Coordinates of C-alpha atoms and ligand atoms in Angstrom, one line a residue:
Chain Q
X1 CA 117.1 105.2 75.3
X2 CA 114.1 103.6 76.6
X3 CA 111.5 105.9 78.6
X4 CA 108.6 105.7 80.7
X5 CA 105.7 107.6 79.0
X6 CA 102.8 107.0 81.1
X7 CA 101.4 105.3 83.9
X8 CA 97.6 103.2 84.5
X9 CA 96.0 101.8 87.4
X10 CA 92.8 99.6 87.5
X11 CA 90.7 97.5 89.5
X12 CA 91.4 93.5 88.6
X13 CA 88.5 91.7 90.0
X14 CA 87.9 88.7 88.8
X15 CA 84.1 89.0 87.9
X16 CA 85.6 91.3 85.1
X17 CA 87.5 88.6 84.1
X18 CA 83.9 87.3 82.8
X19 CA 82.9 90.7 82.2
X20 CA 85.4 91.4 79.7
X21 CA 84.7 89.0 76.8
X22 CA 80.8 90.0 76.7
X23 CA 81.6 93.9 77.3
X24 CA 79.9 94.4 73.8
X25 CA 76.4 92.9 75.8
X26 CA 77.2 94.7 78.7
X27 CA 77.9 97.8 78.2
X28 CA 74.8 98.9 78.3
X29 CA 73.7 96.3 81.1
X30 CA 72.6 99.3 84.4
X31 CA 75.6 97.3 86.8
X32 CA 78.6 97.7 84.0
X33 CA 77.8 100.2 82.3
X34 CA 79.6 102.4 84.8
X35 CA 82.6 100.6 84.8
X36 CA 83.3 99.7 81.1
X37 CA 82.1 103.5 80.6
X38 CA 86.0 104.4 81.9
X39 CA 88.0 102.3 79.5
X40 CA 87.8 103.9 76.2
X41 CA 89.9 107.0 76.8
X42 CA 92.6 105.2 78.9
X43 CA 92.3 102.3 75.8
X44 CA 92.4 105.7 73.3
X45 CA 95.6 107.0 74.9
X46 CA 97.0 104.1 74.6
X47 CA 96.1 104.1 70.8
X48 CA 98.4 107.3 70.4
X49 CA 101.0 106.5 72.7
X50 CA 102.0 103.1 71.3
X51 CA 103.3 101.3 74.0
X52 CA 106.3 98.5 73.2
X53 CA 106.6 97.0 76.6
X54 CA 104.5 97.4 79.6
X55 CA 105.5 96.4 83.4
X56 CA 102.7 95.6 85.2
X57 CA 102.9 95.6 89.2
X58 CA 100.3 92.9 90.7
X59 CA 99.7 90.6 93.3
X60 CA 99.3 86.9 92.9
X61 CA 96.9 85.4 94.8
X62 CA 97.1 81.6 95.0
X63 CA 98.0 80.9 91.4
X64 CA 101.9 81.2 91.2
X65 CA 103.1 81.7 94.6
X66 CA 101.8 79.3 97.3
X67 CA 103.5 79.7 100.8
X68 CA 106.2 77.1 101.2
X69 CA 107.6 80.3 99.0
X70 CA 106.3 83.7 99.1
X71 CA 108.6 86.3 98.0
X72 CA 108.2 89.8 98.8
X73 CA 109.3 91.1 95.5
X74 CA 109.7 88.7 92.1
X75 CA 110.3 89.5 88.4
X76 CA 109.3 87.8 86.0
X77 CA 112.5 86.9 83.4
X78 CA 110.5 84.6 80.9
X79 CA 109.8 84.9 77.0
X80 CA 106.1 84.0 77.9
X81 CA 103.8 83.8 80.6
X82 CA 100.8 81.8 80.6
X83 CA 97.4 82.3 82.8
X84 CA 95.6 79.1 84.2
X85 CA 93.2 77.8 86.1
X86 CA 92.4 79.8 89.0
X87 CA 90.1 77.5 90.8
X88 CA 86.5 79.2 90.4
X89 CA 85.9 79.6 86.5
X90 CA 87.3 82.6 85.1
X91 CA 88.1 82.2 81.5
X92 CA 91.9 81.8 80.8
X93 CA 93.6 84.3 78.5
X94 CA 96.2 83.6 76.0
X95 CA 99.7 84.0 77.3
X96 CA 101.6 87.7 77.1
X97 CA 105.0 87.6 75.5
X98 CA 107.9 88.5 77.3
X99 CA 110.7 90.9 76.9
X100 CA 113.6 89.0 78.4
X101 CA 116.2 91.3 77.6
X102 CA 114.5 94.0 79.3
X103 CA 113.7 92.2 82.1
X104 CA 117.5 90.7 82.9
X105 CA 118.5 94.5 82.7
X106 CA 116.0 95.5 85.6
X107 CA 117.0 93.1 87.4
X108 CA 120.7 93.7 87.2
X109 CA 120.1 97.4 88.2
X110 CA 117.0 96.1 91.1
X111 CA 119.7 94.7 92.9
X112 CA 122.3 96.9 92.1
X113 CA 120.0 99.0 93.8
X114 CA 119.6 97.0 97.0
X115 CA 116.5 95.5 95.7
X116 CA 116.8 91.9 95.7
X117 CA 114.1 90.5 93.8
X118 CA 113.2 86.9 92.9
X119 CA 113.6 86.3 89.8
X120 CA 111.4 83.9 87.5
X121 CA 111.6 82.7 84.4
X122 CA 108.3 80.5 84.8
X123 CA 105.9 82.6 86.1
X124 CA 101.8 81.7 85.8
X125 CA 100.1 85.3 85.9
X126 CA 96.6 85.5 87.9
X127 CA 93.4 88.0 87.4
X128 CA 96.1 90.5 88.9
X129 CA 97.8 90.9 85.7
X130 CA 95.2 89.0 83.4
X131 CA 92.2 91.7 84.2
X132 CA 94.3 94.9 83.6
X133 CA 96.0 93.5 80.5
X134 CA 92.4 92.2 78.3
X135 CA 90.5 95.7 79.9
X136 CA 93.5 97.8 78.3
X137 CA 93.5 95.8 75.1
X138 CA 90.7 94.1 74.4
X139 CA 90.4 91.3 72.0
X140 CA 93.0 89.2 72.8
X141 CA 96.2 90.3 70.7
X142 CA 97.3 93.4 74.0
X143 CA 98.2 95.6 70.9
X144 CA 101.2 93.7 70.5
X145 CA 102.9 95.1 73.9
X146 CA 105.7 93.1 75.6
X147 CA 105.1 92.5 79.3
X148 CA 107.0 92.1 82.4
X149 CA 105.4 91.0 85.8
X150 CA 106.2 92.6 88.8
X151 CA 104.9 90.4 91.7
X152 CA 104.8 92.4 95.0
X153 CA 103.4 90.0 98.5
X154 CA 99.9 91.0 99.2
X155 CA 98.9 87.7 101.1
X156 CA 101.0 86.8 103.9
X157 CA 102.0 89.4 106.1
X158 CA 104.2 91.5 107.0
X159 CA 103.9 93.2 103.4
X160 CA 106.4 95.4 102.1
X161 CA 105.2 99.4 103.3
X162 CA 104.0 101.8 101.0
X163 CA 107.1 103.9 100.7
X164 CA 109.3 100.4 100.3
X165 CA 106.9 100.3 97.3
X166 CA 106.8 103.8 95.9
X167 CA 110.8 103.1 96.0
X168 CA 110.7 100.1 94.3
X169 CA 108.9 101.8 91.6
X170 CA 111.9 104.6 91.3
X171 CA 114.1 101.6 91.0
X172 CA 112.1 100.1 88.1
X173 CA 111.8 103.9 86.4
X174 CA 116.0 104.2 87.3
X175 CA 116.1 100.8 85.0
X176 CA 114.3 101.8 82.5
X177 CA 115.5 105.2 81.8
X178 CA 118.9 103.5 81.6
X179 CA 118.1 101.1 79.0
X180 CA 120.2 101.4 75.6
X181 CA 117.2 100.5 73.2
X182 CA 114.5 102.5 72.3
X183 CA 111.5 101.3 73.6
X184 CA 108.6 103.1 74.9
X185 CA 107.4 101.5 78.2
X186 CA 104.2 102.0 80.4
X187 CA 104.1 100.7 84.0
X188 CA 100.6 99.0 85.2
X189 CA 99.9 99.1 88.8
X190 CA 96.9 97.1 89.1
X191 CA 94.4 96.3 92.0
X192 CA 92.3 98.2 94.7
X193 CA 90.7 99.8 95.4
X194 CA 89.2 99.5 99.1
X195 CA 87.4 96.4 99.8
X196 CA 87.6 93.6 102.5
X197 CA 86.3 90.0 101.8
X198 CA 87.2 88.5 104.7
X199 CA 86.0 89.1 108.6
X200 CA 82.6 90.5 109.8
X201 CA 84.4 93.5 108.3
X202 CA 84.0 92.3 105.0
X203 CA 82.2 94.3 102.2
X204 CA 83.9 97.5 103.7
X205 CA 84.2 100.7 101.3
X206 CA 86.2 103.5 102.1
X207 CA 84.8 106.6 99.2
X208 CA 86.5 108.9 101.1
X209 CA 89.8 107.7 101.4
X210 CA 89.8 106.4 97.5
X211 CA 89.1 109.7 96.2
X212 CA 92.1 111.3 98.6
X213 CA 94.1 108.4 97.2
X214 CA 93.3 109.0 93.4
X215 CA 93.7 112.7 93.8
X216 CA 97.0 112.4 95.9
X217 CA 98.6 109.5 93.7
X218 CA 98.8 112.5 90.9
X219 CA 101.1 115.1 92.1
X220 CA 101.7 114.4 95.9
X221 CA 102.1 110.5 96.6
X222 CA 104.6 111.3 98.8
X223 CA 101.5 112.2 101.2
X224 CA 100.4 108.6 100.6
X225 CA 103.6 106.4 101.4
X226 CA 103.7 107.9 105.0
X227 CA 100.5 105.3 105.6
X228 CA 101.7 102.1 107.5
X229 CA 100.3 99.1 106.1
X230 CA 97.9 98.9 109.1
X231 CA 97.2 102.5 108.5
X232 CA 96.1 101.4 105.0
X233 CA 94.3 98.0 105.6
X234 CA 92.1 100.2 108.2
X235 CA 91.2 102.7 105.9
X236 CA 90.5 100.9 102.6
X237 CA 90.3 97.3 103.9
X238 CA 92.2 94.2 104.2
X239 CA 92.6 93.6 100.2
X240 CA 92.3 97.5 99.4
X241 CA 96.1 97.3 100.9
X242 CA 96.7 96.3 97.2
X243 CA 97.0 100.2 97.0
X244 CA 100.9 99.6 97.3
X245 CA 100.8 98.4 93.6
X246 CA 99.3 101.9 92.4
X247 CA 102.3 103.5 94.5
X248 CA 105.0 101.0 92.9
X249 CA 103.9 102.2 89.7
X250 CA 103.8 106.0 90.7
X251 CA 107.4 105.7 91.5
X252 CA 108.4 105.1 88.4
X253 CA 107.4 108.3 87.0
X254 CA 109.8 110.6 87.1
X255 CA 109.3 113.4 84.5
X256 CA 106.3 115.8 84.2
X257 CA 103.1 113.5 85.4
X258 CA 99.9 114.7 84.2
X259 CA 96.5 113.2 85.0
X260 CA 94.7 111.9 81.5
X261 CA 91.8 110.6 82.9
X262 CA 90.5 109.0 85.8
X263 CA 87.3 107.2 87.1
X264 CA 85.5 105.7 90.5
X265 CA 82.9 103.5 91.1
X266 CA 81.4 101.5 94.0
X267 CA 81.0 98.6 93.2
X268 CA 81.9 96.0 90.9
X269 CA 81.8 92.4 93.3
X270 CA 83.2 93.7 96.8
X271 CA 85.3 96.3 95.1
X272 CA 85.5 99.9 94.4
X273 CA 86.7 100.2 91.3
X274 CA 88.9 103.2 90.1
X275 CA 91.1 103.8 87.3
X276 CA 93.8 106.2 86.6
X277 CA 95.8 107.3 83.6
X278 CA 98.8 109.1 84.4
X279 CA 101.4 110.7 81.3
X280 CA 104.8 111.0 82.2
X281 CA 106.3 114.2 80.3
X282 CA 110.1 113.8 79.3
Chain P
X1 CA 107.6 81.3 120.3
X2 CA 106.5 85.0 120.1
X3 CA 106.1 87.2 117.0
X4 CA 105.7 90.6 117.3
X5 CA 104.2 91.4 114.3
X6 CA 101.4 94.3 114.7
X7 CA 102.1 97.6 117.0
X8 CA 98.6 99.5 116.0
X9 CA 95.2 98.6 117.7
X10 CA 93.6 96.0 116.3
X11 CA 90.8 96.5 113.7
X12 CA 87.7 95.2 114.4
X13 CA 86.1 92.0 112.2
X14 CA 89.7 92.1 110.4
X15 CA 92.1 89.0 110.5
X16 CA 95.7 89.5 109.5
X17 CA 97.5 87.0 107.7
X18 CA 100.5 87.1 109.6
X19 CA 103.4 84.1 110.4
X20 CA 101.0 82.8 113.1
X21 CA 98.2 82.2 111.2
X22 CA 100.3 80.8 108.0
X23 CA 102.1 78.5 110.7
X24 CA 98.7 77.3 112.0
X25 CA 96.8 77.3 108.6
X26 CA 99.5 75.4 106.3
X27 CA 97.5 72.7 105.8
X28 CA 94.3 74.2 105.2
X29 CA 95.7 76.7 103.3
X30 CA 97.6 73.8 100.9
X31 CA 94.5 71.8 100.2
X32 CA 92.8 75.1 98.9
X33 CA 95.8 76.1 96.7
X34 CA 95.2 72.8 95.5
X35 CA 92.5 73.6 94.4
X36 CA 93.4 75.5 91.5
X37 CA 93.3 72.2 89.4
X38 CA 89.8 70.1 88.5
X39 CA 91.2 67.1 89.5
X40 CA 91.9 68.3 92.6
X41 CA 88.2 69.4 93.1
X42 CA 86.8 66.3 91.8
X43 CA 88.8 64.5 93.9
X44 CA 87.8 66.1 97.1
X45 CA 83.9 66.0 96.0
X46 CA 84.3 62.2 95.6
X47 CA 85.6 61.9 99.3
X48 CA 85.7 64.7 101.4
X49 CA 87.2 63.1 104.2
X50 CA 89.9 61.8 102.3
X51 CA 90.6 65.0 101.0
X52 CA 91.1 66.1 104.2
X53 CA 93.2 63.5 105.8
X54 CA 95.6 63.6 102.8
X55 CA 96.5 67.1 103.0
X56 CA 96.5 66.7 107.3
X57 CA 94.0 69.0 108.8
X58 CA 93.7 69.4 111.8
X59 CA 90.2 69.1 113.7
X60 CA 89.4 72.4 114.1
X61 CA 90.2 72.8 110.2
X62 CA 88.2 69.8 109.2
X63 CA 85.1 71.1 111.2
X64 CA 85.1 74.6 108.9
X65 CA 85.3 73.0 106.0
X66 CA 82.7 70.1 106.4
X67 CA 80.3 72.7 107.8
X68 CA 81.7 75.4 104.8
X69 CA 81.8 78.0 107.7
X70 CA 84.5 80.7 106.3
X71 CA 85.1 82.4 109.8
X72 CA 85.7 78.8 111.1
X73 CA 88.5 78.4 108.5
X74 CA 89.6 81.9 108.9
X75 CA 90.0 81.4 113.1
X76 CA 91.5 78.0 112.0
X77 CA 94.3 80.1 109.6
X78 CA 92.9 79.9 106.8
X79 CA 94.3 83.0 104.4
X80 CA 91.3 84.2 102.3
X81 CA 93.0 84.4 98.5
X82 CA 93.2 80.2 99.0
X83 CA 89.7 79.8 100.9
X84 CA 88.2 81.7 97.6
X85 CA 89.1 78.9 96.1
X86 CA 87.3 76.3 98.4
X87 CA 84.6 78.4 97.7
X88 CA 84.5 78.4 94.7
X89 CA 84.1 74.4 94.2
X90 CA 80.7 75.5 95.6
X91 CA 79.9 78.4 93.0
X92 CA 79.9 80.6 95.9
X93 CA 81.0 84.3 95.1
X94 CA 83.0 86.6 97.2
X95 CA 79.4 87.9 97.9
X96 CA 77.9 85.3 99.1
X97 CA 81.1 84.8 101.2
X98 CA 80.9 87.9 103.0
X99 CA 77.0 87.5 103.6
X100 CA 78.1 84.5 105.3
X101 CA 80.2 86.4 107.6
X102 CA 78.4 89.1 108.3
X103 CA 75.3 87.4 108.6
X104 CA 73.7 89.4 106.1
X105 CA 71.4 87.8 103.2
X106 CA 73.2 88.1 99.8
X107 CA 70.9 90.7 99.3
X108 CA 71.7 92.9 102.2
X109 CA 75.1 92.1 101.6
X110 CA 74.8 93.8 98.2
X111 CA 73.0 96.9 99.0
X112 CA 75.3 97.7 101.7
X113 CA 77.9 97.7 99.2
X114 CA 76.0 99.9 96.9
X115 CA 75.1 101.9 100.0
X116 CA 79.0 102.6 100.5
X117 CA 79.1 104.6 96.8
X118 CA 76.7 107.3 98.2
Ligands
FE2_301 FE1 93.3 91.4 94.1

C-alpha cells in the first residue's frame, strides 16, 4: 500500500526563485545565508527517505487560474506540468512529471468524500509549487519524485477556512493510504509565512504568531483551524493566509508525526520565511 | 446587489479581495494577468492607451495605472497577485511596491521589515 511518510512546509517567494540557481554564491552572502542555512537537513531527510511521489499543496497566483475561473480546490491529473512565464523575470524550471494514476485515484476518493475538486489535466504550476520543488531538490532533476499539484484559492475571496483545509488534507492522507501500489508519498504545503504586500498595511510581520503556528502545526493543529480566515489574515497578514496550505498538508498525516527540523527567518522580500519537516510514523 | 461577505471588524490599511472588488476590478485585473506574456508587455509599452482601451478600463482604472499608483489600482479592484505583474513591466519589486504605499523610502521599507524579526 502506498503511505505518507513525512510532511514539509516552506516559504515560496519568488526572489528565491532567483536565489536558488546561484545558492552556491550565496550562501555565504549576510541576507541568505540564513535562509539557504535551513535546507540541508530537510534536503538530507529527504536523501534517506526516498520519496516516489510528492503532493504539493500551493496557491496559484495569476499564472494558471485567472478569474473568469477560480476554483476553490483543483487537482492536477496530467503526465507533466510545465512552469512559464510569470510576468516579472523569474527563471522558468523544467517541468515535474506527473503521476496520473495516482492522481485519478485521489480524485475518485476527493469526491467520494464530498470534496469536489477541479480536476486538470493541463495545469501551468507558479513559484508556489516551482520554489518548494528546486529548494527541496536542487539541480533540476527533483530526485526523480512524481508530483501532483494541489491548487487551493488564495486570491479571490471568500477562501476555503482553515479547518475546510486541514480536512482536505485528511481526505488526500484517506487516498493515499488506500492506494494498492507501493509508493512512498510526501505531501508539500508550501507558502507563508506572515506577510502583506498590499495596503498601507503592507510589509506587516507577525513573529509571534509564526512561531505559535510552527510549534502548534506539530502536535496540536487542531488549535490552529479554529482561526477564521479573517482571524488569520489579521494576524499574519493578507498573503500570510497562505497558512491554510501548511494545515492542508498537516492533515494528511495521520500516524505518529514527529518534528525533524524546523527554521524561521524575517525576512526574505516581504516574507517571513519558515520551514518545517514533519515524519509521519506508520 | 448586496454581498455579505465579512462579519469581523475591519483591518486597518488591508483590502480584501472579495466578489465586489473582482466585479469592479475585471478589467484591470485581466490586462495584468495578461501580462504574464512579453508580447503582451511590449504591447502595452508601445501604446499605453491602447492597452488600456482594449482590455476596457474604466477611468478611475486608467488614472492608477498611467500614474503607477498601486493604492489607486487597489481602490479601483485591482487584486494584488495580478498588479505584481503590472509592476513588474517596471522592474519594481514587491518592496518597492509596498514603500509606495506606505509612503516609506525603499529603505525604510526594508528595515522595518528587518525590524519585525527582533
Ligand atoms: Fe505566495
Amino acid at each position: 500500500m502506498a503511505r505518507v511518510v513525512g510532511g514539509l512546509t516552506t516559504s515560496h517567494i519568488p526572489a528565491i526563485g532567483n536565489a536558488v540557481p546561484r545558492e552556491k554564491e550565496l550562501v555565504n552572502d549576510p541576507y541568505w545565508k540564513p535562509f539557504f542555512a535551513a535546507y540541508p537537513p530537510a534536503r538530507a531527510w529527504l536523501q534517506k527517505a526516498k520519496p516516489d511521489v510528492a503532493i504539493v499543496i500551493y496557491n496559484d497566483h495569476g499564472l494558471n487560474f485567472f478569474l473568469d475561473k477560480m476554483p476553490t480546490f483543483a487537482i492536477g491529473a496530467a503526465a507533466e506540468y510545465r512552469n512559464a512565464d510569470e510576468g516579472w523575470g523569474i527563471p522558468t524550471t523544467p517541468p515535474f512529471q506527473g503521476d496520473q494514476e495516482l492522481s485519478w485515484h485521489i480524485i475518485e476518493s476527493l469526491v467520494h468524500d464530498e470534496f469536489d475538486v477541479t480536476t486538470c489535466q493541463e495545469m501551468l504550476v507558479d513559484h508556489g509549487f516551482t520554489v518548494p520543488m528546486s529548494l527541496f531538490w536542487p539541480g533540476n532533476s527533483y530526485g526523480g519524485v512524481k508530483t501532483i499539484p494541489v491548487c487551493i484559492n488564495t486570491v479571490q475571496h471568500p477562501l476555503p477556512s482553515p479547518l475546510r483545509c486541514f480536512k482536505l488534507g485528511q481526505a488526500i492522507g484517506r487516498a493515499v493510504e488506500s492506494y494498492p501500489k507501493d509508493l512512498k508519498v510526501v505531501v508539500l504545503g508550501t507558502g507563508g509565512m506572515s506577510h502583506q504586500l498590499d495596503g498601507e498595511r503592507a510589509g506587516f510581520i507577525n513573529k509571534k504568531f509564526d512561531l505559535l503556528c510552527l510549534d502548534k502545526l506539530v502536535n496540536e493543529p487542531e488549535v490552529l483551524t479554529r482561526y477564521s480566515i479573517h482571524e488569520l489574515v489579521r494576524e499574519a497578514g493578507a498573503q500570510g493566509a497562505e497558512f491554510i496550505l501548511w494545515l492542508a498538508m498537516r492533515g494528511a498525516l495521520s500516524g505518529k508525526v514527529t518534528k525533524v527540523h524546523s527554521s524561521y527567518h524575517v525576512a526574505v522580500s516581504n516574507t517571513a520565511t519558515g520551514l518545517l519537516v514533519l515524519d509521519n510514523a506508520a | 446587489m448586496t454581498l455579505v461577505t465579512h462579519h469581523d471588524l475591519p483591518i486597518p490599511g488591508t483590502y480584501m479581495f472579495d466578489g465586489h472588488a473582482a466585479m469592479k476590478g475585471y478589467a484591470l485585473n485581466k490586462m495584468c494577468f495578461s501580462f504574464n506574456k512579453a508580447e503582451n508587455r511590449e504591447e502595452f509599452l508601445k501604446d499605453e492607451d491602447a492597452y488600456c482601451t482594449k482590455f476596457g478600463l474604466n477611468d478611475e482604472q486608467r488614472k492608477a495605472i498611467k500614474e503607477r499608483n498601486v493604492l489607486a489600482m487597489i481602490h479601483a479592484g485591482g487584486c494584488i497577485y495580478y498588479l505584481a505583474k503590472f509592476a513588474g513591466i517596471f522592474h519594481l519589486t514587491v518592496q518597492d511596491v509596498g514603500a509606495q504605499q506606505t509612503g516609506m523610502t525603499v529603505e525604510e521599507f526594508k528595515k522595518k521589515l528587518k525590524a519585525q524579526g527582533e
